[in-house]
Short mmCIF file of C-alpha atoms and ligand atoms in Angstrom, two decimals:
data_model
loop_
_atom_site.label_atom_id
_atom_site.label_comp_id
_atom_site.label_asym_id
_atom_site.label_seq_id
_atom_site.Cartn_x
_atom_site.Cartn_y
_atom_site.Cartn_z
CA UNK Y 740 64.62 -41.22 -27.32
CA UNK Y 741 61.55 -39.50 -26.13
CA UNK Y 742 58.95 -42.49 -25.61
CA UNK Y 743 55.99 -42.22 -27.27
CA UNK Y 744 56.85 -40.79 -30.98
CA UNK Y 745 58.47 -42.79 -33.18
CA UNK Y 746 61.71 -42.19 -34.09
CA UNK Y 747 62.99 -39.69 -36.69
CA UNK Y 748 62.45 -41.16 -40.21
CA UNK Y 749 65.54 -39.39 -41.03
CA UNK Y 750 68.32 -37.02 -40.39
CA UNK Y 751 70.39 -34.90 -42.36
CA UNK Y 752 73.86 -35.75 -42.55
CA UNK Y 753 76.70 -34.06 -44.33
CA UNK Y 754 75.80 -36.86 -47.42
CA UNK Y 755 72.38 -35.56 -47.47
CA UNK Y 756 69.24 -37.60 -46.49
CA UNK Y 757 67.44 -40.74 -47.36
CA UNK Y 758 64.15 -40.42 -48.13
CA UNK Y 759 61.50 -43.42 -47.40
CA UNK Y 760 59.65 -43.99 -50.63
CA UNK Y 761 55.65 -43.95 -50.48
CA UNK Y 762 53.72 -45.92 -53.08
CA UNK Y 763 53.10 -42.74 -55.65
CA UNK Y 764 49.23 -43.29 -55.18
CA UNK Y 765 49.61 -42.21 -51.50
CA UNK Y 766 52.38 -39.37 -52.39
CA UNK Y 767 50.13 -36.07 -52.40
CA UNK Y 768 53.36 -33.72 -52.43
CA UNK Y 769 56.67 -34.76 -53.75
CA UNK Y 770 59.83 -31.99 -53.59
CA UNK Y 771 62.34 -33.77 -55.74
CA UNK Y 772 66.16 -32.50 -55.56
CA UNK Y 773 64.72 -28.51 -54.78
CA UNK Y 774 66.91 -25.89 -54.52
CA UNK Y 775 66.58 -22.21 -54.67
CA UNK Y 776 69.56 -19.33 -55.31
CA UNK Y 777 68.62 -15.76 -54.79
CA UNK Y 778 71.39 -13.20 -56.84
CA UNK Y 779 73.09 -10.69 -54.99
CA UNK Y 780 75.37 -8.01 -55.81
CA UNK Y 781 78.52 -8.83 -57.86
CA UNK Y 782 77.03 -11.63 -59.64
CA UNK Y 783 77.14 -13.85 -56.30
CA UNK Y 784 74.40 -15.44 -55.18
CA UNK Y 785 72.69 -16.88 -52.09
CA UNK Y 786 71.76 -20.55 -51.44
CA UNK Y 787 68.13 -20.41 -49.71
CA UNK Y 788 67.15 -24.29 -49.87
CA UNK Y 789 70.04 -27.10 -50.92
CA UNK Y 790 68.45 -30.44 -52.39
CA UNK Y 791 65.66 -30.59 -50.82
CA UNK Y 792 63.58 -33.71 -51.14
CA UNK Y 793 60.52 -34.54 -49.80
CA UNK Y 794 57.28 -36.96 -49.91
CA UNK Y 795 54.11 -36.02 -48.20
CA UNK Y 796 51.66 -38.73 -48.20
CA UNK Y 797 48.08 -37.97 -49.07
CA UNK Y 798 46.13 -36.90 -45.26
CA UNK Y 799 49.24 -35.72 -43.56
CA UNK Y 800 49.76 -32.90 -41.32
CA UNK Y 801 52.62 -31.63 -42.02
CA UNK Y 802 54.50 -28.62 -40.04
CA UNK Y 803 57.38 -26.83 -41.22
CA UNK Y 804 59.62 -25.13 -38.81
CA UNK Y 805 63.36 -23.56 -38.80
CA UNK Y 806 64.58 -19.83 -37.81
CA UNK Y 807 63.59 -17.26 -39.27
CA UNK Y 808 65.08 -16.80 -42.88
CA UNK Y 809 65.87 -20.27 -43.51
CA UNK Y 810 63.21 -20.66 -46.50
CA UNK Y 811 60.51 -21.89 -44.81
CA UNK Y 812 58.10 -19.51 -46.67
CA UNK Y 813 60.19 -20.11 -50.13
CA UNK Y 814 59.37 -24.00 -49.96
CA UNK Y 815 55.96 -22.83 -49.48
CA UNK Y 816 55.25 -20.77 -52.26
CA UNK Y 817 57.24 -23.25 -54.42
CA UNK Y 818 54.83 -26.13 -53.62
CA UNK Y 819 51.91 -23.55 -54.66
CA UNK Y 820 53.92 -22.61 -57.42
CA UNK Y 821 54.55 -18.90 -56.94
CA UNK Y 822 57.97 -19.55 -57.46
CA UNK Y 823 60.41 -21.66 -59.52
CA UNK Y 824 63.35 -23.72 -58.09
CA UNK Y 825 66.09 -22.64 -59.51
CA UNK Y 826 67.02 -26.59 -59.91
CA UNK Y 827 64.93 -29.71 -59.11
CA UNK Y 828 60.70 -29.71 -59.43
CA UNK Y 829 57.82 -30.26 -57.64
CA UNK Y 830 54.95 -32.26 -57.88
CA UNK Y 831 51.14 -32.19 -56.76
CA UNK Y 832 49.06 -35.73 -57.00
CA UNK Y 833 52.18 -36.55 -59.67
CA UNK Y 834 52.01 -33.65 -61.68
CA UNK Y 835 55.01 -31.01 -62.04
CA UNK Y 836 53.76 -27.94 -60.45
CA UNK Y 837 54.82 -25.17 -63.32
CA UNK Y 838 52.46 -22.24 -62.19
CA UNK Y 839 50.19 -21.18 -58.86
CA UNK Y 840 48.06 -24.18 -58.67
CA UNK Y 841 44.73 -24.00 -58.15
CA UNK Y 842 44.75 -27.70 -56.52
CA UNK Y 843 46.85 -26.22 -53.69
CA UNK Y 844 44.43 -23.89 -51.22
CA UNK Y 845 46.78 -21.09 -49.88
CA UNK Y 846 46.20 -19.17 -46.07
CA UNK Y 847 48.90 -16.89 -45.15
CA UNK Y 848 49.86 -14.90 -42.43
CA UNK Y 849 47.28 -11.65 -42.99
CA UNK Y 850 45.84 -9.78 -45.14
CA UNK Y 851 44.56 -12.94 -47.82
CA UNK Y 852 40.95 -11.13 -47.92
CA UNK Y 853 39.88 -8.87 -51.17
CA UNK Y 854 39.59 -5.97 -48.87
CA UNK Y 855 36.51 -4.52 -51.13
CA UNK Y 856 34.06 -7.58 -51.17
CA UNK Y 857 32.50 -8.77 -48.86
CA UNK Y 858 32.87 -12.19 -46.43
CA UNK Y 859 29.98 -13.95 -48.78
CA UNK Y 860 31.75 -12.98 -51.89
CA UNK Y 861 35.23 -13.26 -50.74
CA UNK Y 862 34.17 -17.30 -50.42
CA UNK Y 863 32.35 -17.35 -53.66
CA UNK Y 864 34.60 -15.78 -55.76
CA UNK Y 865 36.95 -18.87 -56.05
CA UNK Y 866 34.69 -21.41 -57.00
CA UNK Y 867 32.95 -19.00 -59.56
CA UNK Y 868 35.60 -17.70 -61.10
CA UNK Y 869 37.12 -21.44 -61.64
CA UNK Y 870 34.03 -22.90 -62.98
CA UNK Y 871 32.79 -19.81 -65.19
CA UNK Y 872 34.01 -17.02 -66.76
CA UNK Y 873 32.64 -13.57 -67.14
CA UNK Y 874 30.14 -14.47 -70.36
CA UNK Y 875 29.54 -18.26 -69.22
CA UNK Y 876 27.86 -16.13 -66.10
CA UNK Y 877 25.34 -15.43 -68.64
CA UNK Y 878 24.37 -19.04 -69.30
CA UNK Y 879 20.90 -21.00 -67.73
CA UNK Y 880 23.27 -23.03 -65.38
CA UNK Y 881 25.02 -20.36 -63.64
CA UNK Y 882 22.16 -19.11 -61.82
CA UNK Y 883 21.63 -22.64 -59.59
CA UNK Y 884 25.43 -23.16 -59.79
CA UNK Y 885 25.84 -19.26 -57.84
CA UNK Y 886 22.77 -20.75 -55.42
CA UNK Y 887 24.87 -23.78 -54.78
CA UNK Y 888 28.02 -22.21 -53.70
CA UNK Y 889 26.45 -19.62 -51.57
CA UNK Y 890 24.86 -22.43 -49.57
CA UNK Y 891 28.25 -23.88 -49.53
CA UNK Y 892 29.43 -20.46 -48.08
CA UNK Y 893 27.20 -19.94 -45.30
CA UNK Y 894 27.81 -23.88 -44.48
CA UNK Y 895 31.59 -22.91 -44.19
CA UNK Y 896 30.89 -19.78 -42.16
CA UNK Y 897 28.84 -21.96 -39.31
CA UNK Y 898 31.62 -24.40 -39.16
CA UNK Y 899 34.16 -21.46 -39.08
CA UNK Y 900 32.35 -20.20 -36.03
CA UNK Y 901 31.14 -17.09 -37.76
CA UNK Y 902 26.87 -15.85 -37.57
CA UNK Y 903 25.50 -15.93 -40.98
CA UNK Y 904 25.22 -12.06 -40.48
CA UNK Y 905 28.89 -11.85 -41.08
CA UNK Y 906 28.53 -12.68 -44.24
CA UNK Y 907 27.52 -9.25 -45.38
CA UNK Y 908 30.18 -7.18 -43.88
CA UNK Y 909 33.81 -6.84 -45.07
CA UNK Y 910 36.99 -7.68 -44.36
CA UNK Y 911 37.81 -4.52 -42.06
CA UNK Y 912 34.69 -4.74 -40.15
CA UNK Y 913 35.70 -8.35 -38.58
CA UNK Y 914 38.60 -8.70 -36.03
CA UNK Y 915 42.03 -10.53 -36.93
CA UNK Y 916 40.65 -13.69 -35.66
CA UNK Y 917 37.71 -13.64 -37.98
CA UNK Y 918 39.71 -12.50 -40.76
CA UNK Y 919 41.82 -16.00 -40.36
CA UNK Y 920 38.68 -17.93 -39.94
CA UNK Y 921 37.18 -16.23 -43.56
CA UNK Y 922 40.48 -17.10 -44.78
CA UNK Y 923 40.23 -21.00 -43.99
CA UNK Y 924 37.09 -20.95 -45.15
CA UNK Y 925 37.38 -19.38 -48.29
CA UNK Y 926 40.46 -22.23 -49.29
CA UNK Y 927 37.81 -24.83 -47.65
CA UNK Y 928 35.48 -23.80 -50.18
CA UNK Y 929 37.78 -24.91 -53.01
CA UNK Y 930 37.69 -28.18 -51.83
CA UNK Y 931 41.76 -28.55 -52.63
CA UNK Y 932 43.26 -31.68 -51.16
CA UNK Y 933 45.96 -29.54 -50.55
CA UNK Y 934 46.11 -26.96 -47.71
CA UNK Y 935 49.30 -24.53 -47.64
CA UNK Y 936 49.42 -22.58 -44.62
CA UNK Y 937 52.19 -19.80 -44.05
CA UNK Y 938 52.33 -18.54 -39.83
CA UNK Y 939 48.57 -18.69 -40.47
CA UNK Y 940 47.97 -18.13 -36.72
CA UNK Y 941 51.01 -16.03 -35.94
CA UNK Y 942 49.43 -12.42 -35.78
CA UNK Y 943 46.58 -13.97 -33.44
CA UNK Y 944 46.08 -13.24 -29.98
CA UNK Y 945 46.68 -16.51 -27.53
CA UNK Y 946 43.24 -17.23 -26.81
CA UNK Y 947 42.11 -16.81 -30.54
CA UNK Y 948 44.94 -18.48 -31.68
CA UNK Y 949 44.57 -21.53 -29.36
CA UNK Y 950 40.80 -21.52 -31.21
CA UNK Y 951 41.80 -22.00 -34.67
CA UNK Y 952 44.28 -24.30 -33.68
CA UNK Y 953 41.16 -26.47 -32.49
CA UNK Y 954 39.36 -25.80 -35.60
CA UNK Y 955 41.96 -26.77 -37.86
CA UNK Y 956 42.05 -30.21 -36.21
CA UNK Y 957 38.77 -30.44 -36.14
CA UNK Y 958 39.12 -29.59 -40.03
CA UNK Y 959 41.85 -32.14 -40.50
CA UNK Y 960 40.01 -34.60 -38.60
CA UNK Y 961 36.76 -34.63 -40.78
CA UNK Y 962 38.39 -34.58 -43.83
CA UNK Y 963 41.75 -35.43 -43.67
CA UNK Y 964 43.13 -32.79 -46.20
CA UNK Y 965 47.32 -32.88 -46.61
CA UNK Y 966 48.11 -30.08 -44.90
CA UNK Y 967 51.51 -28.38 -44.91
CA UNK Y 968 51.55 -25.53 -41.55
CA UNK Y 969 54.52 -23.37 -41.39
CA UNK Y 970 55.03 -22.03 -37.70
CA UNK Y 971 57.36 -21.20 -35.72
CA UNK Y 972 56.25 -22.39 -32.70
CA UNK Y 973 57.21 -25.82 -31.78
CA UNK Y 974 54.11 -26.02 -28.88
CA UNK Y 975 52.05 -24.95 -31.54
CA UNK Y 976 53.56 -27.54 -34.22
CA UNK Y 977 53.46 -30.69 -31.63
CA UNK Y 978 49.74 -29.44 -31.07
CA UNK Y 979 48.53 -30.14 -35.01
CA UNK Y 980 50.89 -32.28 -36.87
CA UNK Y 981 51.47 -35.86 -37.82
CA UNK Y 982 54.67 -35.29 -38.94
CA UNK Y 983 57.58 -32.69 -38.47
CA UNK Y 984 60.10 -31.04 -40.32
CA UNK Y 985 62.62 -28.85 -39.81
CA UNK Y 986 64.56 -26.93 -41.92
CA UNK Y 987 68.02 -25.34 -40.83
CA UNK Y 988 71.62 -24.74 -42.45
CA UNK Y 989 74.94 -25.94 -41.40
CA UNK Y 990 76.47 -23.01 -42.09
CA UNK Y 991 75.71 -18.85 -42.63
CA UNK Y 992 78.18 -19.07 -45.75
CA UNK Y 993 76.25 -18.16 -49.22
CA UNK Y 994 76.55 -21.17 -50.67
CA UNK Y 995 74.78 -23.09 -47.75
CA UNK Y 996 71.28 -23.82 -48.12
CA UNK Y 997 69.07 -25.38 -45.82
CA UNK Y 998 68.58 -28.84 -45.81
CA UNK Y 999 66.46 -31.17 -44.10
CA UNK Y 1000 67.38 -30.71 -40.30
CA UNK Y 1001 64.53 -33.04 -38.70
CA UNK Y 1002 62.08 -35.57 -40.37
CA UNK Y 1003 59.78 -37.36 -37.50
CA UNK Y 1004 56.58 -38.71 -36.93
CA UNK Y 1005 54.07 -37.19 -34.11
CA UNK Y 1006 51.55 -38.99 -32.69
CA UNK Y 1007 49.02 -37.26 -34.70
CA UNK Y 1008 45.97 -38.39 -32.60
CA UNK Y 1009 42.72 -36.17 -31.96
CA UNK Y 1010 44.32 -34.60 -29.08
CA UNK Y 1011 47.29 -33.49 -30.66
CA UNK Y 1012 50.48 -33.37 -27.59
CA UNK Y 1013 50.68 -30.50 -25.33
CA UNK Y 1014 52.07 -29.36 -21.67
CA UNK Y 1015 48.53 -30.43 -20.37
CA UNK Y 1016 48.81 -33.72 -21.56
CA UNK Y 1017 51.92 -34.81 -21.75
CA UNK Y 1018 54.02 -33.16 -19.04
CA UNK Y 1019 57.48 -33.73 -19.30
CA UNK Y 1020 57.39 -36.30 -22.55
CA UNK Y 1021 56.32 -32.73 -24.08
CA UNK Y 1022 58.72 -30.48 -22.50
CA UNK Y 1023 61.72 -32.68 -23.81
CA UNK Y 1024 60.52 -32.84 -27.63
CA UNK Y 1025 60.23 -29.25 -27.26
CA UNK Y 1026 63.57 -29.14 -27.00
CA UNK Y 1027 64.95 -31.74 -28.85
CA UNK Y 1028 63.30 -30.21 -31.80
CA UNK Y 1029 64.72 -26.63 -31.37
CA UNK Y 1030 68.43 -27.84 -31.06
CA UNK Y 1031 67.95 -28.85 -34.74
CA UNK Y 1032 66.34 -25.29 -35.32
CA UNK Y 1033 68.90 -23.42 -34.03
CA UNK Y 1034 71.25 -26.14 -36.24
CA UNK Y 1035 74.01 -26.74 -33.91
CA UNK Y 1036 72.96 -31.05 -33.29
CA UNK Y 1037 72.90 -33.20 -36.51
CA UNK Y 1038 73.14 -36.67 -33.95
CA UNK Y 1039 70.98 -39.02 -32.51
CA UNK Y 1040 72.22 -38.70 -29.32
CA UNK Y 1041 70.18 -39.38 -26.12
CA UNK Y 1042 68.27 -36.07 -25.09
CA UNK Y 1043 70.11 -34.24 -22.05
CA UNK Y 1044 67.30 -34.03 -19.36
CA UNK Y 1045 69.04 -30.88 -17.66
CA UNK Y 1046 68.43 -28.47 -20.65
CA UNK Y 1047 64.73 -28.51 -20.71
CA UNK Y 1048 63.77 -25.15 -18.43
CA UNK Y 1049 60.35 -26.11 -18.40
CA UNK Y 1050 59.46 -22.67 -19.35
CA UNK Y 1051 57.83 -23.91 -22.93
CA UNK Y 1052 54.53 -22.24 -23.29
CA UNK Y 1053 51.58 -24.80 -23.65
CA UNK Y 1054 49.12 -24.09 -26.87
N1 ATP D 783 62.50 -12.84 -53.89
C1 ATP D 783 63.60 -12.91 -53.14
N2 ATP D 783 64.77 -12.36 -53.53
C2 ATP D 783 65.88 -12.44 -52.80
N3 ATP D 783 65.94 -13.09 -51.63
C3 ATP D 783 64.83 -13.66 -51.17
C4 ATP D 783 63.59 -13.61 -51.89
N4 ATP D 783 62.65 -14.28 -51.19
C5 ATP D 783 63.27 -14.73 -50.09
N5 ATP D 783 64.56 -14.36 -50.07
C6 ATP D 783 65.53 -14.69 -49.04
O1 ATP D 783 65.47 -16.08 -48.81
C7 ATP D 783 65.66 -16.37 -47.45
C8 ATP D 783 64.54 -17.25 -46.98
O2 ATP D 783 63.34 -16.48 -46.95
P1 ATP D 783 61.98 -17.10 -46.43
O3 ATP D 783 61.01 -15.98 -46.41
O4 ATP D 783 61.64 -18.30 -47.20
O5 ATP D 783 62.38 -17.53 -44.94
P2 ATP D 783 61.43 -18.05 -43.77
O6 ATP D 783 62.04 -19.29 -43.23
O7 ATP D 783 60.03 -18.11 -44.22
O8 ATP D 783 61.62 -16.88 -42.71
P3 ATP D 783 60.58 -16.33 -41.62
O9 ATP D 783 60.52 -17.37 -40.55
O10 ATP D 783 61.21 -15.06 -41.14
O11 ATP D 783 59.27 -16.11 -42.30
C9 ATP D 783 65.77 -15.04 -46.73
O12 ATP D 783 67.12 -14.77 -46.50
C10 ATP D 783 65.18 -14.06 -47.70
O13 ATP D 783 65.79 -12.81 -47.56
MG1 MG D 784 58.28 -17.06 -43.77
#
């Protein structure tokens, strides 16, 4: 066991996994029994995710990790209900999530920004549009209520790191880095208690991304929003979370989903882990977690010291 994290809550076995039951008031997230086909040709059809079940207590960090294809994404947009499970249902603070839910705030990889408004009104937009519509614009209230929020907006900008002469220009005027940090901040603005992020920090440069890694602790920390971070970067994940999951399947065949590879708590503190930090205690959770990525070790087996090649990249 690698000292200092607790042990994995639970592992997926070929019985499937049991889950630890939070008192519903604390559950912010709750995947019950998900799982998603795809069709293919010839009336067959693809198993993405296989009974997946999950609960995510209010203030967690959660990050989601697995190869690539394995329906990271798909669980995702399922929570924020862009898509249906084909069986099973999720829940948001205890209520079914049947359509994209406003009470989940949504950052993915690029490209989130209305490309013909600007920064100000890219972050005003939400909470306008959800609290009037077009004609209620006309009514006494709006006026202070449009005051209000723009306040809010530049507020959001400082914190983001951004000059409040940003807020003018648009979305193809700011670099990729800034684009991410508009993007926070716009689902910051909508207050969710819910923050879905998809490889939010994936197109970033090292030095930005390392940035907004610090900001979105420093996010977290204030307000302790339940976060779910997909990534597949395991330095990255050990960096920001409180918890870890990984997805992976036990087999290509079609009719294998993923399942629940890795459940485990991280230390979660204000420092997050890293290289820096935590030297070697690091390096070997680095790779404990990517043998269940890559699938091929569903035991608890004590961690063979000779694999790690120290060659992990810090945050
Ligand atoms: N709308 C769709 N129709 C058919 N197949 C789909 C659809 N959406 C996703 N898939 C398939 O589901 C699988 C999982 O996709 P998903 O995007 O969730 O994976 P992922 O883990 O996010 O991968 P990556 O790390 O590359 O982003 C892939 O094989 C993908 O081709
Ligand atoms: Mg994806």
């Amino acid at each position: 066991m690698v000292s200092g994290v607790s042990a994995p809550v639970k592992v997926a076995n070929e019985t499937g996994t049991v889950v630890a039951m939070p008192s519903p008031a604390a559950t912010s997230i709750h995947v019950d029994g998900v799982s998603m086909c795809y069709p293919l040709a010839k009336k067959k059809q693809r198993t993405v995710l296989e009974n997946i079940s999950l609960e995510i207590e209010d203030g967690e960090f959660v990050v989601l990790l697995g190869e690539t294809g394995c329906g990271k994404s798909t669980l995702l947009r399922m929570i924020l209900g862009q898509e249906r499970p084909t069986s099973g249902k999720v829940y948001v603070s205890g209520k079914a999530v049947e359509r994209v839910d406003a009470r989940s705030g949504y950052v993915p990889q690029k490209y989130s920004l209305f490309p013909d408004r600007t920064v100000l009104d890219n972050l005003t937009m939400g909470p306008e549009t959800s609290k009037y519509h077009i004609l209620g614009r006309l009514m006494p209230g709006f006026r202070s209520f449009r005051k209000q929020v723009r306040k809010e907006a530049m507020r959001q900008l400082e914190h983001m790191g951004l000059r409040p002469t940003d807020a003018g220009k648009y979305p193809h005027q700011l670099s990729g880095g800034m684009q991410q940090r508009v993007a926070i901040a716009q689902a910051l603005m909508m207050k969710n208690r819910v923050l879905l992020m998809d490889e939010a920090f994936s197109a970033l440069d090292p030095a930005t991304r390392a940035s907004l890694q610090r900001l979105l602790k420093t996010v977290w920390n204030e307000s302790k929003p339940t976060i779910v971070f997909v990534t597949h970067n395991t330095a990255e994940a050990l960096y920001l979370g409180t918890r870890l999951i990984v997805l992976a399947r036990s087999s290509h065949e079609d009719h294998c989903g993923s399942k629940v590879a890795l459940d485990m708590k991280l230390p979660g503190n204000e420092a997050g882990m890293s290289l820096k930090k935590n030297g070697q205690e690091f390096l070997d959770l680095v790779d404990y977690v990517e043998r269940f990525s890559r699938g091929n070790r569903h035991d608890d087996q004590a961690l063979d010291e000779s694999a790690v090649d120290g060659e992990e990249e810090a945050v």
